[in-house]
CSV table of C-alpha atoms in Angstrom, one decimal:
chain,number,residue,atom,x,y,z
A,1,UNK,CA,75.4,-48.8,121.1
A,2,UNK,CA,75.2,-51.0,118.0
A,3,UNK,CA,78.2,-53.3,117.6
A,4,UNK,CA,79.2,-56.1,115.1
A,5,UNK,CA,82.4,-57.9,114.5
A,6,UNK,CA,82.8,-59.4,111.0
A,7,UNK,CA,85.7,-61.6,110.0
A,8,UNK,CA,85.7,-62.4,106.2
A,9,UNK,CA,88.1,-64.7,104.3
A,10,UNK,CA,90.8,-64.3,107.0
A,11,UNK,CA,94.1,-66.1,106.5
A,12,UNK,CA,97.2,-65.7,108.6
A,13,UNK,CA,100.6,-67.3,108.9
A,14,UNK,CA,103.7,-67.6,111.1
A,15,UNK,CA,106.4,-67.5,108.5
A,16,UNK,CA,105.8,-70.4,106.2
A,17,UNK,CA,103.3,-72.1,108.5
A,18,UNK,CA,99.7,-71.3,107.7
A,19,UNK,CA,97.7,-70.8,110.9
A,20,UNK,CA,94.3,-69.6,109.5
A,21,UNK,CA,92.6,-70.4,106.2
A,22,UNK,CA,89.8,-68.3,104.9
A,23,UNK,CA,88.0,-67.9,108.2
A,24,UNK,CA,84.5,-66.4,108.2
A,25,UNK,CA,82.9,-65.4,111.6
A,26,UNK,CA,80.6,-62.8,113.0
A,27,UNK,CA,79.6,-61.6,116.4
A,28,UNK,CA,76.6,-59.3,117.0
A,29,UNK,CA,76.3,-56.9,119.9
A,30,UNK,CA,75.3,-58.5,123.2
A,31,UNK,CA,76.1,-62.1,122.1
A,32,UNK,CA,78.4,-64.6,123.6
A,33,UNK,CA,80.0,-66.6,120.8
A,34,UNK,CA,82.3,-69.5,121.5
A,35,UNK,CA,85.1,-70.7,119.2
A,36,UNK,CA,85.6,-74.4,119.9
A,37,UNK,CA,88.7,-76.3,118.9
A,38,UNK,CA,91.5,-78.5,120.4
A,39,UNK,CA,95.0,-77.2,120.9
A,40,UNK,CA,96.9,-76.0,117.8
A,41,UNK,CA,93.9,-75.5,115.6
A,42,UNK,CA,94.0,-71.7,115.3
A,43,UNK,CA,91.8,-70.4,118.1
A,44,UNK,CA,94.5,-68.1,119.6
A,45,UNK,CA,95.7,-67.0,116.1
A,46,UNK,CA,92.3,-65.8,115.3
A,47,UNK,CA,92.1,-63.9,118.6
A,48,UNK,CA,95.5,-62.3,117.8
A,49,UNK,CA,94.3,-61.2,114.4
A,50,UNK,CA,91.3,-59.5,115.9
A,51,UNK,CA,93.5,-57.8,118.5
A,52,UNK,CA,96.1,-56.6,116.1
A,53,UNK,CA,98.8,-58.9,117.4
A,54,UNK,CA,99.0,-61.0,114.2
A,55,UNK,CA,98.6,-59.4,110.8
A,56,UNK,CA,96.4,-61.2,108.3
A,57,UNK,CA,97.8,-62.3,104.9
A,58,UNK,CA,94.3,-62.3,103.4
A,59,UNK,CA,90.8,-61.2,104.3
A,60,UNK,CA,89.4,-58.6,106.7
A,61,UNK,CA,88.5,-58.0,110.3
A,62,UNK,CA,86.0,-55.2,110.7
A,63,UNK,CA,84.4,-53.8,113.9
A,64,UNK,CA,81.3,-51.7,113.4
A,65,UNK,CA,80.4,-49.6,116.4
A,66,UNK,CA,77.7,-47.0,116.5
A,67,UNK,CA,77.8,-46.4,112.7
A,68,UNK,CA,81.6,-46.3,112.5
A,69,UNK,CA,83.7,-49.1,110.9
A,70,UNK,CA,87.2,-49.9,112.2
A,71,UNK,CA,89.5,-52.1,110.1
A,72,UNK,CA,91.0,-54.1,112.9
A,73,UNK,CA,93.2,-56.1,110.4
A,74,UNK,CA,95.2,-52.9,109.9
A,75,UNK,CA,95.2,-51.8,113.6
A,76,UNK,CA,97.9,-52.0,116.2
A,77,UNK,CA,96.9,-53.5,119.5
A,78,UNK,CA,96.7,-50.0,121.0
A,79,UNK,CA,94.3,-48.9,118.2
A,80,UNK,CA,92.2,-52.0,118.8
A,81,UNK,CA,91.9,-51.2,122.5
A,82,UNK,CA,91.0,-47.6,121.6
A,83,UNK,CA,88.2,-49.0,119.3
A,84,UNK,CA,86.8,-50.8,122.3
A,85,UNK,CA,88.3,-54.3,122.1
A,86,UNK,CA,90.0,-56.0,125.0
A,87,UNK,CA,91.6,-59.4,125.3
A,88,UNK,CA,92.1,-61.8,128.2
A,89,UNK,CA,95.1,-63.7,126.8
A,90,UNK,CA,95.8,-67.4,127.2
A,91,UNK,CA,98.0,-67.8,130.3
A,92,UNK,CA,96.7,-64.6,131.8
A,93,UNK,CA,100.0,-62.6,131.2
A,94,UNK,CA,99.9,-60.6,134.4
A,95,UNK,CA,102.7,-58.6,135.9
A,96,UNK,CA,103.6,-60.9,138.8
A,97,UNK,CA,105.7,-58.4,140.8
A,98,UNK,CA,103.0,-55.7,140.7
A,99,UNK,CA,100.0,-55.8,143.1
A,100,UNK,CA,96.5,-56.7,142.1
A,101,UNK,CA,95.4,-53.1,142.0
A,102,UNK,CA,98.5,-52.0,140.0
A,103,UNK,CA,97.7,-54.7,137.4
A,104,UNK,CA,94.1,-53.4,137.3
A,105,UNK,CA,95.1,-49.8,136.9
A,106,UNK,CA,97.4,-50.7,134.0
A,107,UNK,CA,94.3,-51.8,132.2
A,108,UNK,CA,92.9,-48.3,132.2
A,109,UNK,CA,95.6,-46.5,130.2
A,110,UNK,CA,93.5,-45.1,127.4
A,111,UNK,CA,91.9,-41.7,127.9
A,112,UNK,CA,88.3,-42.9,127.8
A,113,UNK,CA,89.1,-45.6,130.4
A,114,UNK,CA,90.9,-43.3,132.7
A,115,UNK,CA,87.7,-41.2,132.9
A,116,UNK,CA,85.9,-44.3,134.1
A,117,UNK,CA,88.7,-45.7,136.3
A,118,UNK,CA,86.9,-45.5,139.6
A,119,UNK,CA,83.6,-46.8,138.3
A,120,UNK,CA,85.4,-49.7,136.6
A,121,UNK,CA,87.4,-50.5,139.7
A,122,UNK,CA,84.1,-50.7,141.6
A,123,UNK,CA,82.7,-53.0,138.9
A,124,UNK,CA,85.8,-55.3,139.1
A,125,UNK,CA,85.8,-55.4,142.9
A,126,UNK,CA,82.1,-56.1,143.1
A,127,UNK,CA,82.3,-58.8,140.5
A,128,UNK,CA,85.4,-60.4,142.0
A,129,UNK,CA,85.4,-59.6,145.8
A,130,UNK,CA,88.5,-61.7,146.3
A,131,UNK,CA,90.4,-59.0,144.3
A,132,UNK,CA,89.3,-56.3,146.7
A,133,UNK,CA,90.5,-58.4,149.6
A,134,UNK,CA,93.8,-59.1,147.9
A,135,UNK,CA,94.3,-55.7,146.2
A,136,UNK,CA,97.7,-55.1,147.8
A,137,UNK,CA,98.9,-58.6,147.2
A,138,UNK,CA,101.5,-59.4,144.5
A,139,UNK,CA,99.7,-60.9,141.5
A,140,UNK,CA,102.3,-63.6,141.2
A,141,UNK,CA,101.5,-65.0,144.6
A,142,UNK,CA,97.9,-65.6,143.9
A,143,UNK,CA,96.3,-68.9,142.9
A,144,UNK,CA,95.6,-69.8,139.2
A,145,UNK,CA,91.9,-69.2,139.6
A,146,UNK,CA,92.5,-65.8,141.3
A,147,UNK,CA,94.9,-64.8,138.6
A,148,UNK,CA,92.3,-65.7,135.9
A,149,UNK,CA,89.8,-63.4,137.6
A,150,UNK,CA,92.4,-60.7,137.8
A,151,UNK,CA,93.1,-61.0,134.0
A,152,UNK,CA,89.4,-60.7,133.2
A,153,UNK,CA,89.1,-57.7,135.5
A,154,UNK,CA,92.1,-56.0,134.0
A,155,UNK,CA,90.5,-56.3,130.6
A,156,UNK,CA,87.3,-54.7,132.0
A,157,UNK,CA,89.3,-51.7,133.1
A,158,UNK,CA,89.7,-50.5,129.5
A,159,UNK,CA,85.9,-50.1,129.2
A,160,UNK,CA,85.6,-52.6,126.3
A,161,UNK,CA,82.7,-53.1,124.0
A,162,UNK,CA,84.0,-56.4,122.8
A,163,UNK,CA,85.8,-58.8,125.1
A,164,UNK,CA,88.0,-61.5,123.7
A,165,UNK,CA,88.7,-64.4,126.1
A,166,UNK,CA,91.3,-66.9,125.1
A,167,UNK,CA,91.2,-70.3,126.8
A,168,UNK,CA,90.0,-69.3,130.2
A,169,UNK,CA,90.1,-72.9,131.4
A,170,UNK,CA,93.8,-73.6,130.7
A,171,UNK,CA,95.7,-74.7,133.8
A,172,UNK,CA,92.7,-74.5,136.1
A,173,UNK,CA,91.1,-77.2,138.2
A,174,UNK,CA,87.6,-78.1,137.1
A,175,UNK,CA,85.9,-76.4,140.0
A,176,UNK,CA,87.9,-73.2,139.2
A,177,UNK,CA,86.9,-73.4,135.5
A,178,UNK,CA,83.3,-73.6,136.6
A,179,UNK,CA,83.7,-70.6,138.8
A,180,UNK,CA,85.4,-68.6,136.1
A,181,UNK,CA,82.6,-69.4,133.6
A,182,UNK,CA,80.0,-68.3,136.2
A,183,UNK,CA,81.8,-65.0,136.6
A,184,UNK,CA,81.8,-64.4,132.9
A,185,UNK,CA,78.1,-65.1,132.7
A,186,UNK,CA,77.5,-62.8,135.6
A,187,UNK,CA,79.4,-60.0,133.8
A,188,UNK,CA,77.5,-60.6,130.7
A,189,UNK,CA,74.2,-60.3,132.5
A,190,UNK,CA,75.1,-57.2,134.4
A,191,UNK,CA,77.0,-55.2,131.7
A,192,UNK,CA,75.6,-56.5,128.4
A,193,UNK,CA,79.1,-57.1,127.1
A,194,UNK,CA,79.7,-58.7,123.8
A,195,UNK,CA,82.0,-61.7,124.2
A,196,UNK,CA,84.0,-63.9,121.8
A,197,UNK,CA,85.5,-66.8,123.8
A,198,UNK,CA,88.0,-69.4,122.5
A,199,UNK,CA,87.7,-72.6,124.5
A,200,UNK,CA,88.3,-76.3,124.2
A,201,UNK,CA,86.2,-77.2,127.2
A,202,UNK,CA,82.9,-77.7,125.4
A,203,UNK,CA,80.7,-78.5,128.5
A,204,UNK,CA,81.8,-75.3,130.2
A,205,UNK,CA,81.7,-73.1,127.1
A,206,UNK,CA,78.1,-73.9,126.2
A,207,UNK,CA,76.9,-72.9,129.6
A,208,UNK,CA,77.2,-69.2,128.6
A,209,UNK,CA,77.3,-69.4,124.7
A,210,UNK,CA,74.5,-68.2,122.5
A,211,UNK,CA,76.0,-70.0,119.5
A,212,UNK,CA,79.4,-71.0,118.2
A,213,UNK,CA,81.9,-72.2,115.7
A,214,UNK,CA,84.2,-75.2,115.4
A,215,UNK,CA,87.7,-74.6,114.0
A,216,UNK,CA,89.9,-77.4,112.8
A,217,UNK,CA,93.4,-76.9,111.3
A,218,UNK,CA,92.8,-73.2,111.0
A,219,UNK,CA,89.5,-73.5,109.1
A,220,UNK,CA,85.9,-73.0,110.3
A,221,UNK,CA,84.3,-76.3,109.7
A,222,UNK,CA,80.9,-75.7,111.4
A,223,UNK,CA,78.8,-72.8,112.5
A,224,UNK,CA,76.2,-73.6,115.1
A,225,UNK,CA,73.4,-71.1,115.2
A,226,UNK,CA,72.5,-72.3,118.7
A,227,UNK,CA,73.9,-74.5,121.5
A,228,UNK,CA,71.5,-77.3,120.4
A,229,UNK,CA,73.0,-77.3,116.9
A,230,UNK,CA,76.5,-77.5,118.4
A,231,UNK,CA,75.5,-80.4,120.6
A,232,UNK,CA,74.1,-82.3,117.6
A,233,UNK,CA,77.2,-81.8,115.4
A,234,UNK,CA,79.2,-85.0,114.6
A,235,UNK,CA,82.5,-83.3,115.4
A,236,UNK,CA,81.3,-82.1,118.8
A,237,UNK,CA,79.8,-85.5,119.5
A,238,UNK,CA,83.1,-87.2,118.6
A,239,UNK,CA,85.6,-84.9,120.2
A,240,UNK,CA,83.7,-83.6,123.2
A,241,UNK,CA,80.7,-85.9,124.0
A,242,UNK,CA,82.3,-89.3,123.5
A,243,UNK,CA,79.6,-90.3,121.0
């Protein structure tokens, strides 16, 4: 099914504090696009606007799916999920006193997802075998890496067409970051998911990215049409490559 996310002239604020300034960004179906930036530069705010958690003050967020256009800037989070958007939030935001499987089933609350619940459970467990082994374990008792896998799997339970992943490396040891990125790449290859990932770990992000953007102080300052263009950018070389 055809899919495209288009963000145009997007601005957003928290009270009097401007978080985003005239952001333009697009993601085509089947792509993995990375949004690079250090902490506090607007990555999570942009994700929240796409997901309906933060209302724009200017601009638009449109998702075109199969000839239908959804104005995500006016949607509630529930409506965004119904349109086929799912988010893996920074910090994972699991229910620690529920089991792994209970957390997963909560991700399948919309009618379309409920119809595919068993198939999606099978996908989650085949992609993340540790979750099958720990399905009756309380989510709060798992390691950080296992919790990140659970957060991704929970998002998959809603049968998304567009998956937003916010800072998957936060709080994880380097080896666990690498494993998480490997799993995202495996999912992309097996399902054809469209992914927009906000990340500050450049070296890990470009392992799965098709292209990307750099955001600084709430503004897109560079669009790289390939990983090579990102690697050659002066900001990337300064912030991430030590050049």
